[in-house]
Short mmCIF file of C-alpha atoms (C1' of nucleotides) in Angstrom, two decimals:
data_model
loop_
_atom_site.label_atom_id
_atom_site.label_comp_id
_atom_site.label_asym_id
_atom_site.label_seq_id
_atom_site.Cartn_x
_atom_site.Cartn_y
_atom_site.Cartn_z
CA UNK A 1250 -144.80 38.48 -68.86
CA UNK A 1251 -141.81 38.90 -66.64
CA UNK A 1252 -139.46 36.36 -65.21
CA UNK A 1253 -140.56 35.90 -61.62
CA UNK A 1254 -136.90 36.14 -60.65
CA UNK A 1255 -136.94 39.78 -61.71
CA UNK A 1256 -139.61 40.52 -59.13
CA UNK A 1257 -137.73 38.52 -56.59
CA UNK A 1258 -134.29 40.09 -57.10
CA UNK A 1259 -134.97 43.50 -58.60
CA UNK A 1260 -138.35 44.61 -57.37
CA UNK A 1261 -137.16 48.21 -57.22
CA UNK A 1262 -136.37 48.12 -60.91
CA UNK A 1263 -139.86 46.84 -61.69
CA UNK A 1264 -141.39 49.41 -59.40
CA UNK A 1265 -139.48 52.19 -61.12
CA UNK A 1266 -140.57 50.89 -64.52
CA UNK A 1267 -144.20 51.07 -63.45
CA UNK A 1268 -143.64 54.56 -62.12
CA UNK A 1269 -142.22 55.66 -65.44
CA UNK A 1270 -145.36 54.37 -67.10
CA UNK A 1271 -147.41 56.33 -64.60
CA UNK A 1272 -148.91 53.09 -63.33
CA UNK A 1273 -147.54 53.04 -59.84
CA UNK A 1274 -150.83 54.02 -58.22
CA UNK A 1275 -152.56 51.22 -60.04
CA UNK A 1276 -149.91 48.53 -59.80
CA UNK A 1277 -147.99 49.54 -56.68
CA UNK A 1278 -150.26 47.57 -54.34
CA UNK A 1279 -149.80 44.50 -56.51
CA UNK A 1280 -146.04 44.88 -56.33
CA UNK A 1281 -146.23 45.31 -52.59
CA UNK A 1282 -147.78 41.88 -52.38
CA UNK A 1283 -145.34 40.34 -54.84
CA UNK A 1284 -142.76 39.44 -52.28
CA UNK A 1285 -145.13 37.62 -49.97
CA UNK A 1286 -146.92 35.92 -52.88
CA UNK A 1287 -143.63 34.61 -54.18
CA UNK A 1288 -142.47 33.59 -50.72
CA UNK A 1289 -145.69 31.63 -50.27
CA UNK A 1290 -145.24 29.97 -53.59
CA UNK A 1291 -141.73 28.85 -52.85
CA UNK A 1292 -142.39 27.58 -49.36
CA UNK A 1293 -145.34 25.62 -50.72
CA UNK A 1294 -143.08 24.09 -53.34
CA UNK A 1295 -140.38 23.19 -50.85
CA UNK A 1296 -142.80 21.51 -48.45
CA UNK A 1297 -144.63 19.73 -51.22
CA UNK A 1298 -141.45 18.36 -52.72
CA UNK A 1299 -140.24 17.11 -49.37
CA UNK A 1300 -143.43 15.07 -48.98
CA UNK A 1301 -143.23 13.85 -52.54
CA UNK A 1302 -139.68 12.69 -51.99
CA UNK A 1303 -140.79 10.84 -48.90
CA UNK A 1304 -143.62 9.13 -50.68
CA UNK A 1305 -141.48 8.20 -53.66
CA UNK A 1306 -139.05 6.52 -51.33
CA UNK A 1307 -141.74 4.63 -49.40
CA UNK A 1308 -143.40 3.56 -52.58
CA UNK A 1309 -140.20 2.14 -53.91
CA UNK A 1310 -139.65 0.19 -50.71
CA UNK A 1311 -143.16 -1.20 -50.97
CA UNK A 1312 -142.34 -2.43 -54.42
CA UNK A 1313 -139.20 -4.15 -53.24
CA UNK A 1314 -140.90 -5.78 -50.25
CA UNK A 1315 -143.71 -7.10 -52.37
CA UNK A 1316 -141.31 -8.42 -54.94
CA UNK A 1317 -139.57 -10.29 -52.12
CA UNK A 1318 -142.93 -11.60 -50.93
CA UNK A 1319 -142.77 -9.75 -47.63
CA UNK A 1320 -145.55 -7.87 -45.85
CA UNK A 1321 -145.71 -4.17 -46.73
CA UNK A 1322 -148.89 -3.14 -44.97
CA UNK A 1323 -147.22 -0.76 -42.55
CA UNK A 1324 -145.28 1.03 -45.27
CA UNK A 1325 -148.34 1.25 -47.44
CA UNK A 1326 -150.23 2.98 -44.66
CA UNK A 1327 -147.39 5.40 -44.21
CA UNK A 1328 -147.26 6.12 -47.89
CA UNK A 1329 -150.97 6.70 -47.95
CA UNK A 1330 -150.58 9.27 -45.16
CA UNK A 1331 -147.88 11.01 -47.18
CA UNK A 1332 -150.24 11.01 -50.12
CA UNK A 1333 -152.90 12.76 -48.08
CA UNK A 1334 -150.40 15.39 -47.01
CA UNK A 1335 -149.36 15.85 -50.61
CA UNK A 1336 -152.92 16.48 -51.70
CA UNK A 1337 -153.24 19.31 -49.21
CA UNK A 1338 -149.87 20.81 -50.10
CA UNK A 1339 -150.60 20.52 -53.79
CA UNK A 1340 -153.74 22.55 -53.34
CA UNK A 1341 -151.76 25.21 -51.53
CA UNK A 1342 -149.06 25.18 -54.17
CA UNK A 1343 -151.48 25.59 -57.04
CA UNK A 1344 -153.24 28.48 -55.31
CA UNK A 1345 -149.94 30.23 -54.63
CA UNK A 1346 -148.88 29.55 -58.20
CA UNK A 1347 -152.07 30.99 -59.62
CA UNK A 1348 -151.69 34.12 -57.51
CA UNK A 1349 -148.18 34.71 -58.80
CA UNK A 1350 -149.20 33.92 -62.36
CA UNK A 1351 -152.10 36.33 -62.22
CA UNK A 1352 -149.82 39.05 -60.93
CA UNK A 1353 -147.36 38.42 -63.74
CA UNK A 1354 -150.12 38.62 -66.33
CA UNK A 1355 -151.17 42.02 -64.99
CA UNK A 1356 -147.77 43.68 -65.22
CA UNK A 1357 -146.80 45.51 -68.42
CA UNK A 1358 -143.35 45.21 -69.93
CA UNK A 1359 -140.46 47.28 -68.66
CA UNK A 1360 -139.60 50.04 -71.06
CA UNK A 1361 -136.01 50.51 -72.16
CA UNK A 1362 -133.87 53.26 -70.60
CA UNK A 1363 -134.04 55.54 -73.64
CA UNK A 1364 -137.85 55.62 -73.49
CA UNK A 1365 -138.91 58.93 -71.91
CA UNK A 1366 -140.91 58.63 -68.74
CA UNK A 1367 -144.35 60.11 -68.45
CA UNK A 1368 -147.48 60.11 -70.58
CA UNK A 1369 -148.42 61.07 -74.11
CA UNK A 1370 -147.14 64.63 -73.68
CA UNK A 1371 -143.63 63.21 -73.25
CA UNK A 1372 -143.65 61.53 -76.65
CA UNK A 1373 -140.76 62.82 -78.73
CA UNK A 1374 -140.43 63.26 -82.47
CA UNK A 1375 -137.14 61.68 -83.44
CA UNK A 1376 -137.21 62.49 -87.14
CA UNK A 1377 -139.49 63.66 -89.89
CA UNK A 1378 -139.71 63.20 -93.63
CA UNK A 1379 -141.43 65.27 -96.30
CA UNK A 1380 -143.31 68.49 -96.05
CA UNK A 1381 -146.85 68.68 -94.72
CA UNK A 1382 -149.23 70.74 -96.83
CA UNK A 1383 -150.14 74.04 -95.24
CA UNK A 1384 -153.17 74.80 -97.38
CA UNK A 1385 -155.38 72.64 -95.22
CA UNK A 1386 -158.29 75.08 -95.32
CA UNK A 1387 -158.78 74.38 -99.00
CA UNK A 1388 -158.56 70.63 -98.66
CA UNK A 1389 -161.69 68.58 -98.16
CA UNK A 1390 -161.62 65.84 -95.52
CA UNK A 1391 -161.20 62.37 -96.93
CA UNK A 1392 -164.76 61.26 -96.21
CA UNK A 1393 -166.08 64.04 -98.43
CA UNK A 1394 -163.68 63.31 -101.27
CA UNK A 1395 -164.25 59.62 -100.89
CA UNK A 1396 -167.96 60.03 -101.19
CA UNK A 1397 -167.71 62.41 -104.13
CA UNK A 1398 -165.40 60.05 -105.95
CA UNK A 1399 -167.72 57.15 -105.18
CA UNK A 1400 -164.98 55.07 -103.60
CA UNK A 1401 -166.07 55.07 -99.96
CA UNK A 1402 -169.63 54.22 -98.91
CA UNK A 1403 -170.01 54.87 -95.21
CA UNK A 1404 -173.82 54.78 -94.96
CA UNK A 1405 -174.05 51.34 -96.50
CA UNK A 1406 -171.17 50.10 -94.36
CA UNK A 1407 -173.16 51.22 -91.35
CA UNK A 1408 -176.30 49.58 -92.70
CA UNK A 1409 -174.84 46.14 -93.32
CA UNK A 1410 -172.55 46.01 -90.27
CA UNK A 1411 -172.65 49.14 -88.18
CA UNK A 1412 -170.86 52.39 -87.64
CA UNK A 1413 -167.14 51.94 -88.10
CA UNK A 1414 -167.39 49.40 -90.89
CA UNK A 1415 -166.37 50.58 -94.32
CA UNK A 1416 -167.47 49.70 -97.81
CA UNK A 1417 -164.91 50.53 -100.49
CA UNK A 1418 -166.30 50.67 -103.99
CA UNK A 1419 -164.94 50.77 -107.50
CA UNK A 1420 -161.49 52.32 -107.58
CA UNK A 1421 -161.60 52.45 -103.80
CA UNK A 1422 -161.84 48.67 -103.56
CA UNK A 1423 -159.08 48.36 -106.07
CA UNK A 1424 -157.03 50.84 -104.06
CA UNK A 1425 -157.15 48.46 -101.10
CA UNK A 1426 -155.98 45.63 -103.31
CA UNK A 1427 -153.26 47.84 -104.81
CA UNK A 1428 -151.94 48.88 -101.41
CA UNK A 1429 -151.83 45.28 -100.30
CA UNK A 1430 -149.85 44.18 -103.33
CA UNK A 1431 -147.48 47.11 -103.26
CA UNK A 1432 -146.63 46.73 -99.59
CA UNK A 1433 -146.21 42.97 -99.72
CA UNK A 1434 -144.08 43.17 -102.86
CA UNK A 1435 -141.72 45.67 -101.28
CA UNK A 1436 -141.37 43.75 -98.04
CA UNK A 1437 -140.80 40.42 -99.70
CA UNK A 1438 -138.70 41.49 -102.69
CA UNK A 1439 -136.71 44.31 -101.14
CA UNK A 1440 -136.71 43.70 -97.38
CA UNK A 1441 -136.48 39.93 -97.35
CA UNK A 1442 -139.60 39.05 -95.42
CA UNK A 1443 -141.37 35.75 -95.88
CA UNK A 1444 -144.94 36.42 -96.88
CA UNK A 1445 -147.62 34.50 -95.07
CA UNK A 1446 -151.37 34.43 -95.07
CA UNK A 1447 -152.83 33.65 -91.68
CA UNK A 1448 -156.18 32.91 -90.06
CA UNK A 1449 -158.19 35.88 -88.83
CA UNK A 1450 -159.63 33.73 -86.05
CA UNK A 1451 -157.35 32.50 -83.28
CA UNK A 1452 -157.64 30.60 -80.02
CA UNK A 1453 -157.15 31.77 -76.45
CA UNK A 1454 -153.58 30.52 -76.19
CA UNK A 1455 -152.56 32.71 -79.11
CA UNK A 1456 -154.25 35.77 -77.64
CA UNK A 1457 -152.49 35.12 -74.34
CA UNK A 1458 -149.17 34.57 -76.05
CA UNK A 1459 -148.93 38.05 -77.52
CA UNK A 1460 -150.37 39.77 -74.46
CA UNK A 1461 -153.92 40.64 -75.52
CA UNK A 1462 -155.30 38.28 -72.91
CA UNK A 1463 -156.21 38.13 -70.12
CA UNK A 1464 -156.11 41.86 -69.58
CA UNK A 1465 -157.69 43.11 -72.78
CA UNK A 1466 -160.19 40.41 -73.57
CA UNK A 1467 -163.06 42.90 -73.69
CA UNK A 1468 -161.38 44.75 -76.57
CA UNK A 1469 -161.70 41.94 -79.09
CA UNK A 1470 -164.58 40.28 -80.87
CA UNK A 1471 -165.33 36.76 -79.69
CA UNK A 1472 -167.04 34.01 -81.65
CA UNK A 1473 -170.22 32.97 -79.89
CA UNK A 1474 -170.12 29.50 -78.44
CA UNK A 1475 -166.47 28.94 -79.28
CA UNK A 1476 -163.28 29.85 -77.51
CA UNK A 1477 -162.18 31.71 -80.64
CA UNK A 1478 -161.55 35.35 -81.36
CA UNK A 1479 -161.18 37.75 -84.28
CA UNK A 1480 -157.64 39.03 -84.45
CA UNK A 1481 -157.03 42.70 -83.59
CA UNK A 1482 -153.81 42.51 -85.64
CA UNK A 1483 -151.88 39.91 -87.63
CA UNK A 1484 -149.25 40.21 -84.92
CA UNK A 1485 -151.25 37.62 -83.02
CA UNK A 1486 -151.29 34.73 -85.50
CA UNK A 1487 -147.85 35.50 -86.94
CA UNK A 1488 -146.04 35.83 -83.61
CA UNK A 1489 -147.74 32.66 -82.45
CA UNK A 1490 -146.49 30.71 -85.46
CA UNK A 1491 -143.56 29.55 -83.36
CA UNK A 1492 -145.33 29.30 -80.02
CA UNK A 1493 -143.95 26.38 -77.97
CA UNK A 1494 -141.09 25.87 -80.39
CA UNK A 1495 -137.32 26.07 -80.20
CA UNK A 1496 -135.58 27.78 -83.10
CA UNK A 1497 -132.03 27.14 -84.17
CA UNK A 1498 -129.71 30.10 -83.93
CA UNK A 1499 -129.10 30.03 -87.66
CA UNK A 1500 -132.76 30.78 -88.30
CA UNK A 1501 -132.53 34.18 -86.59
CA UNK A 1502 -133.33 36.88 -87.33
CA UNK A 1503 -136.48 35.77 -89.06
CA UNK A 1504 -139.03 38.09 -90.61
CA UNK A 1505 -142.61 37.63 -91.76
CA UNK A 1506 -145.02 39.94 -93.48
CA UNK A 1507 -148.73 39.32 -93.63
CA UNK A 1508 -151.80 41.06 -94.89
CA UNK A 1509 -154.88 40.78 -92.73
CA UNK A 1510 -158.08 42.39 -91.71
CA UNK A 1511 -158.00 43.59 -88.11
CA UNK A 1512 -160.99 43.72 -85.80
CA UNK A 1513 -161.27 46.01 -82.80
CA UNK A 1514 -164.23 46.88 -80.64
CA UNK A 1515 -162.81 50.31 -79.82
CA UNK A 1516 -165.33 50.54 -77.01
CA UNK A 1517 -165.15 53.81 -75.15
CA UNK A 1518 -163.48 55.57 -78.06
CA UNK A 1519 -166.75 57.01 -79.35
CA UNK A 1520 -166.54 60.63 -80.36
CA UNK A 1521 -162.78 60.83 -80.56
CA UNK A 1522 -161.33 60.92 -84.05
CA UNK A 1523 -164.10 58.73 -85.29
CA UNK A 1524 -165.07 60.53 -88.48
CA UNK A 1525 -164.56 58.78 -91.76
CA UNK A 1526 -161.74 56.28 -91.79
CA UNK A 1527 -159.91 57.46 -88.70
CA UNK A 1528 -161.11 54.92 -86.17
CA UNK A 1529 -162.97 51.87 -87.39
CA UNK A 1530 -163.87 48.44 -86.12
CA UNK A 1531 -162.41 46.61 -89.07
CA UNK A 1532 -159.43 47.70 -91.10
CA UNK A 1533 -156.79 46.17 -93.31
CA UNK A 1534 -153.12 46.12 -92.59
CA UNK A 1535 -149.84 44.66 -93.71
CA UNK A 1536 -147.93 43.62 -90.64
CA UNK A 1537 -144.24 42.91 -90.16
CA UNK A 1538 -143.07 40.49 -87.48
CA UNK A 1539 -139.48 39.70 -86.61
CA UNK A 1540 -137.91 37.16 -84.31
CA UNK A 1541 -134.44 38.10 -83.10
CA UNK A 1542 -131.81 37.35 -80.50
CA UNK A 1543 -131.56 39.65 -77.48
CA UNK A 1544 -128.23 40.94 -78.81
CA UNK A 1545 -129.71 42.28 -82.03
CA UNK A 1546 -133.28 43.15 -81.16
CA UNK A 1547 -132.70 46.86 -80.71
CA UNK A 1548 -131.03 47.16 -84.09
CA UNK A 1549 -133.85 45.07 -85.48
CA UNK A 1550 -136.36 47.62 -84.26
CA UNK A 1551 -134.56 50.35 -86.21
CA UNK A 1552 -134.48 48.12 -89.28
CA UNK A 1553 -138.15 47.24 -89.00
CA UNK A 1554 -139.18 50.84 -88.49
CA UNK A 1555 -137.15 51.74 -91.57
CA UNK A 1556 -139.02 49.13 -93.57
CA UNK A 1557 -142.30 50.76 -92.64
CA UNK A 1558 -140.95 54.18 -93.50
CA UNK A 1559 -140.03 53.02 -96.99
CA UNK A 1560 -143.71 52.52 -97.76
CA UNK A 1561 -144.59 56.04 -96.68
CA UNK A 1562 -141.75 57.43 -98.73
CA UNK A 1563 -142.90 55.54 -101.83
CA UNK A 1564 -146.37 56.93 -101.27
CA UNK A 1565 -144.90 60.41 -100.91
CA UNK A 1566 -146.69 61.02 -97.64
CA UNK A 1567 -145.02 63.36 -95.15
CA UNK A 1568 -144.56 61.67 -91.81
CA UNK A 1569 -142.79 61.86 -88.52
CA UNK A 1570 -141.35 59.17 -86.30
CA UNK A 1571 -142.43 59.44 -82.70
CA UNK A 1572 -140.74 57.67 -79.83
CA UNK A 1573 -143.53 56.92 -77.42
CA UNK A 1574 -143.12 57.82 -73.78
CA UNK A 1575 -143.36 55.02 -71.25
CA UNK A 1576 -146.94 55.84 -70.34
CA UNK A 1577 -148.04 55.71 -73.97
CA UNK A 1578 -146.15 52.53 -74.80
CA UNK A 1579 -148.32 49.46 -75.20
CA UNK A 1580 -148.68 46.85 -72.50
CA UNK A 1581 -146.33 44.27 -74.03
CA UNK A 1582 -143.86 46.65 -75.63
CA UNK A 1583 -140.47 47.75 -74.32
CA UNK A 1584 -140.02 50.49 -76.89
CA UNK A 1585 -142.30 51.76 -79.60
CA UNK A 1586 -142.00 54.14 -82.53
CA UNK A 1587 -145.23 55.40 -84.00
CA UNK A 1588 -145.25 56.61 -87.57
CA UNK A 1589 -147.62 59.49 -88.06
CA UNK A 1590 -148.72 60.86 -91.40
CA UNK A 1591 -150.00 64.36 -91.78
CA UNK A 1592 -153.53 64.49 -93.15
CA UNK A 1593 -154.07 68.14 -94.11
CA UNK A 1594 -157.82 67.83 -94.64
CA UNK A 1595 -158.48 66.94 -91.04
CA UNK A 1596 -155.39 68.84 -89.93
CA UNK A 1597 -154.06 65.96 -87.92
CA UNK A 1598 -151.15 63.60 -87.67
CA UNK A 1599 -152.55 60.11 -88.10
CA UNK A 1600 -150.95 57.06 -86.54
CA UNK A 1601 -150.46 54.65 -89.42
CA UNK A 1602 -147.87 52.38 -87.88
CA UNK A 1603 -146.62 51.29 -84.53
CA UNK A 1604 -143.27 49.52 -84.45
CA UNK A 1605 -142.26 47.79 -81.25
CA UNK A 1606 -139.70 45.56 -79.67
CA UNK A 1607 -141.19 43.33 -77.01
CA UNK A 1608 -137.92 42.00 -75.64
CA UNK A 1609 -138.69 38.54 -74.19
CA UNK A 1610 -142.08 39.60 -72.84
CA UNK A 1611 -144.15 37.92 -75.52
CA UNK A 1612 -141.71 35.08 -76.02
CA UNK A 1613 -141.97 34.11 -72.38
CA UNK A 1614 -145.76 34.07 -72.59
CA UNK A 1615 -145.80 32.23 -75.88
CA UNK A 1616 -142.81 30.07 -74.99
CA UNK A 1617 -140.80 30.86 -78.13
CA UNK A 1618 -137.16 29.98 -77.64
CA UNK A 1619 -133.94 29.54 -79.54
CA UNK A 1620 -130.78 27.58 -78.92
CA UNK A 1621 -127.87 30.04 -78.73
CA UNK A 1622 -125.39 27.32 -79.73
CA UNK A 1623 -125.55 23.57 -80.31
CA UNK A 1624 -125.93 21.81 -76.99
CA UNK A 1625 -126.72 24.96 -75.04
CA UNK A 1626 -129.85 25.66 -73.05
CA UNK A 1627 -132.66 27.33 -74.97
CA UNK A 1628 -133.32 31.02 -74.32
CA UNK A 1629 -136.31 33.18 -75.09
CA UNK A 1630 -136.22 35.03 -78.40
CA UNK A 1631 -137.04 38.68 -78.72
CA UNK A 1632 -140.09 39.49 -80.81
CA UNK A 1633 -140.83 42.63 -82.77
CA UNK A 1634 -143.59 43.86 -84.97
CA UNK A 1635 -144.80 46.86 -86.82
CA UNK A 1636 -147.56 47.90 -89.15
CA UNK A 1637 -146.41 48.54 -92.66
CA UNK A 1638 -148.98 49.87 -92.94
CA UNK A 1639 -152.56 50.29 -91.74
CA UNK A 1640 -154.69 50.93 -94.83
CA UNK A 1641 -157.65 53.01 -93.74
CA UNK A 1642 -155.63 55.91 -92.42
CA UNK A 1643 -153.24 55.65 -95.35
CA UNK A 1644 -156.19 55.95 -97.69
CA UNK A 1645 -157.40 58.95 -95.74
CA UNK A 1646 -153.92 60.50 -96.02
CA UNK A 1647 -153.68 59.85 -99.73
CA UNK A 1648 -157.10 61.34 -100.36
CA UNK A 1649 -156.09 64.47 -98.51
CA UNK A 1650 -152.39 64.94 -99.17
CA UNK A 1651 -152.64 64.12 -102.87
CA UNK A 1652 -155.90 65.99 -103.37
CA UNK A 1653 -155.86 68.42 -106.31
CA UNK A 1654 -157.64 71.81 -106.44
CA UNK A 1655 -160.32 70.35 -108.73
CA UNK A 1656 -161.15 67.64 -106.17
CA UNK A 1657 -159.37 64.85 -107.99
CA UNK A 1658 -156.66 62.82 -106.29
CA UNK A 1659 -153.24 62.16 -107.75
CA UNK A 1660 -151.94 58.65 -107.26
CA UNK A 1661 -148.32 58.38 -106.04
CA UNK A 1662 -146.01 57.02 -108.77
CA UNK A 1663 -145.16 53.83 -106.93
CA UNK A 1664 -148.81 52.94 -106.55
CA UNK A 1665 -149.87 53.68 -110.12
CA UNK A 1666 -148.88 50.31 -111.62
CA UNK A 1667 -150.85 48.55 -108.92
CA UNK A 1668 -153.93 50.72 -109.26
CA UNK A 1669 -153.74 50.92 -113.01
CA UNK A 1670 -154.33 54.64 -113.13
CA UNK A 1671 -152.61 57.92 -112.28
CA UNK A 1672 -155.50 59.71 -110.64
CA UNK A 1673 -158.92 59.36 -109.12
CA UNK A 1674 -161.61 61.62 -110.38
"C1'" G B 785 -172.30 17.21 -86.93
"C1'" G B 786 -171.23 11.43 -87.05
"C1'" A B 787 -167.46 7.32 -87.13
"C1'" U B 788 -162.58 5.49 -86.55
"C1'" G B 789 -157.46 6.05 -85.37
"C1'" G B 790 -153.99 9.06 -82.86
"C1'" G B 791 -151.41 12.82 -79.34
"C1'" U B 792 -144.39 10.17 -75.82
"C1'" G B 793 -137.74 14.01 -75.70
"C1'" G B 794 -134.94 19.11 -80.98
"C1'" C B 795 -137.27 15.32 -84.65
"C1'" C B 796 -138.97 10.13 -85.67
"C1'" G B 797 -140.47 6.17 -82.77
"C1'" A B 798 -140.80 1.70 -78.80
"C1'" G B 799 -143.17 1.13 -74.48
"C1'" U B 800 -150.41 -1.59 -70.98
"C1'" G B 801 -149.24 -0.62 -63.17
"C1'" G B 802 -142.99 -0.74 -59.72
"C1'" U B 803 -134.88 1.99 -60.61
"C1'" U B 804 -138.72 4.04 -67.68
"C1'" G B 805 -137.11 10.52 -67.87
"C1'" A B 806 -138.44 6.83 -70.80
"C1'" A B 807 -135.49 1.39 -75.70
"C1'" G B 808 -133.93 2.26 -80.76
"C1'" G B 809 -132.98 5.70 -84.63
"C1'" C B 810 -132.09 10.73 -86.54
"C1'" G B 811 -129.99 15.27 -85.22
"C1'" C B 812 -126.39 17.74 -82.25
"C1'" A B 813 -121.59 18.03 -79.25
"C1'" C B 814 -116.80 16.05 -78.14
"C1'" G B 815 -113.05 12.42 -79.32
"C1'" C B 816 -110.73 8.60 -82.51
"C1'" C B 817 -109.83 7.65 -87.55
"C1'" U B 818 -108.18 10.93 -92.20
"C1'" G B 819 -103.50 14.80 -96.02
"C1'" G B 820 -108.53 17.14 -95.46
"C1'" A B 821 -113.59 15.68 -95.59
"C1'" A B 822 -117.41 11.95 -95.87
"C1'" A B 823 -118.26 7.26 -94.02
"C1'" G B 824 -117.09 4.40 -89.74
"C1'" C B 825 -116.18 3.80 -84.40
"C1'" G B 826 -116.58 5.60 -79.22
"C1'" U B 827 -118.66 8.89 -75.50
"C1'" G B 828 -122.23 12.36 -74.29
"C1'" U B 829 -126.96 14.86 -75.15
"C1'" G B 830 -134.83 16.70 -73.02
"C1'" G B 831 -137.44 20.77 -70.55
"C1'" G B 832 -139.24 23.40 -66.19
"C1'" C B 833 -139.15 24.38 -61.01
"C1'" A B 834 -137.04 24.38 -55.86
"C1'" U B 835 -132.55 24.42 -53.12
"C1'" G B 836 -127.28 25.51 -53.25
"C1'" A B 837 -121.55 29.87 -54.00
"C1'" A B 838 -120.86 25.60 -56.97
"C1'" A B 839 -120.73 20.51 -57.67
"C1'" G B 840 -124.93 18.47 -56.64
"C1'" U B 841 -129.63 17.10 -54.52
"C1'" G B 842 -134.92 16.98 -54.76
"C1'" U B 843 -139.31 17.42 -57.60
"C1'" C B 844 -142.52 17.82 -61.76
"C1'" U B 845 -143.13 16.74 -66.86
"C1'" C B 846 -145.29 11.07 -71.92
"C1'" G B 847 -152.03 16.56 -75.03
"C1'" C B 848 -155.02 18.90 -70.52
"C1'" G B 849 -157.84 17.97 -66.01
"C1'" A B 850 -159.91 14.71 -62.44
"C1'" G B 851 -160.07 9.66 -60.44
"C1'" U B 852 -158.39 4.46 -58.93
"C1'" U B 853 -153.70 2.74 -56.38
"C1'" C B 854 -148.70 2.34 -51.51
"C1'" G B 855 -147.19 3.48 -56.71
"C1'" A B 856 -149.78 5.63 -63.36
"C1'" A B 857 -146.72 7.17 -69.88
"C1'" U B 858 -149.34 2.50 -68.80
"C1'" C B 859 -156.16 1.49 -65.78
"C1'" U B 860 -161.12 4.75 -65.46
"C1'" C B 861 -163.87 9.32 -66.57
"C1'" G B 862 -164.26 14.25 -68.75
"C1'" C B 863 -162.16 17.80 -72.03
"C1'" C B 864 -158.88 19.70 -75.96
"C1'" C B 865 -156.25 19.00 -80.36
"C1'" C B 866 -154.68 16.29 -84.90
"C1'" A B 867 -155.47 12.73 -89.01
"C1'" U B 868 -158.75 9.83 -92.08
"C1'" C B 869 -163.70 8.56 -93.77
"C1'" C B 870 -168.98 10.04 -94.00
"C1'" G B 871 -172.42 14.26 -93.97
"C1'" C B 872 -172.73 19.54 -95.13
"C1'" C B 873 -170.44 23.31 -97.90
"C1'" A B 874 -167.22 28.21 -100.64
#
RNA sequence: GGAUGGGUGGCCGAGUGGUUGAAGGCGCACGCCUGGAAAGCGUGUGGGCAUGAAAGUGUCUCGCGAGUUCGAAUCUCGCCCCAUCCGCCA
């Protein structure tokens, strides 16, 4: 969510930001109305407050008269009239307010200057690590290896839940557990994150705080009969840990890592990259969340992205870091790096992490502030998060990149102690 | 699910219709004191919005919403949340 003052004072800047996202056709009309919506809101406030001031004054005089035992009937009538006027103005104010609020909820964040404008085709690879295998033709896709090895059971996942729900079995189940432990150990022991274990079910305020709601409510699973929702990412509960709180400057930057299952409807995505583990309704992920000051948040994004990269390096998986173009950058994000791993069996780069800085966009929604110095006014923090990493696609990558000619799969050294074996066969 | 008790400022905690935005305490800031610190003493200190160049002024805010009233933190109704007990249960 933006500061309304930005739309008031720098509408052109907002308009240009929407253009760079390729959203001007969609959001231009909304922006055209912004000025009049905001003007309405402010004139409603001004008139309302004038009446309120008048009534407050009358009311006080009534009190004094009555205390003195005098007759206050005339003043009381006048105050009542002011009250009636206030009721009307209040209605107008709340309508104008809601209109502005709704507009603010619809507008995505403004991407930073270094983010290329345009859509997905303008994404740029900023660096790469490792060497992708080129013998893809001889490599079986992960769903075949997984089935052969008896570690992934897609048919039974579909039977008990539906397409897009995975059953891991035997060493596959243990692989999930191993990945969780390895990632969390590295982030806590080496990168200094505080580990936390959060609810998978959150309320509406939390979903609104991180930007999922109101715009993307149809993308998440809701609990019938309750105003509760399954999280699409641990970003939601972890970022909302400090919703409506004021942090002390000494607490920043602050970093959390959390393992969680993630639930996504993925409606409308049918047919695209849906084989095997590539796009599923429920997957596991270790998430990193950081709270920072505006001064350091950009550096924090680099740091956070680096933390995610460490995991890929330990797993020996070749990857590239992609700076997303404005049009491909998520609604709440100001700048996003995707980490993509090459999966030679399917011949594709798989997005296994998305690391973003949200500037104050989420903090304003979730009302997360910090006090820059003792006695100073609170300011909004900057929030960041990144996957480190999403399991299902990592498992797919491991099964393909580390696949041996005989169909077995070598386990990366760093993972071996956690899995308790050096290969899957 | 049932019962009871609660939701007040950064935190704790008074306050049952009229200068109460809110006593007191903690914390924090500044000053005094001190060789320096602690303690002690003094002063100050919520957040949002509108307006204004600023100082300031106005307004809202005591979980949320509606109602009663000239006037609500305070009375009424509905809702939400928290705690405890009972029930159920991994």
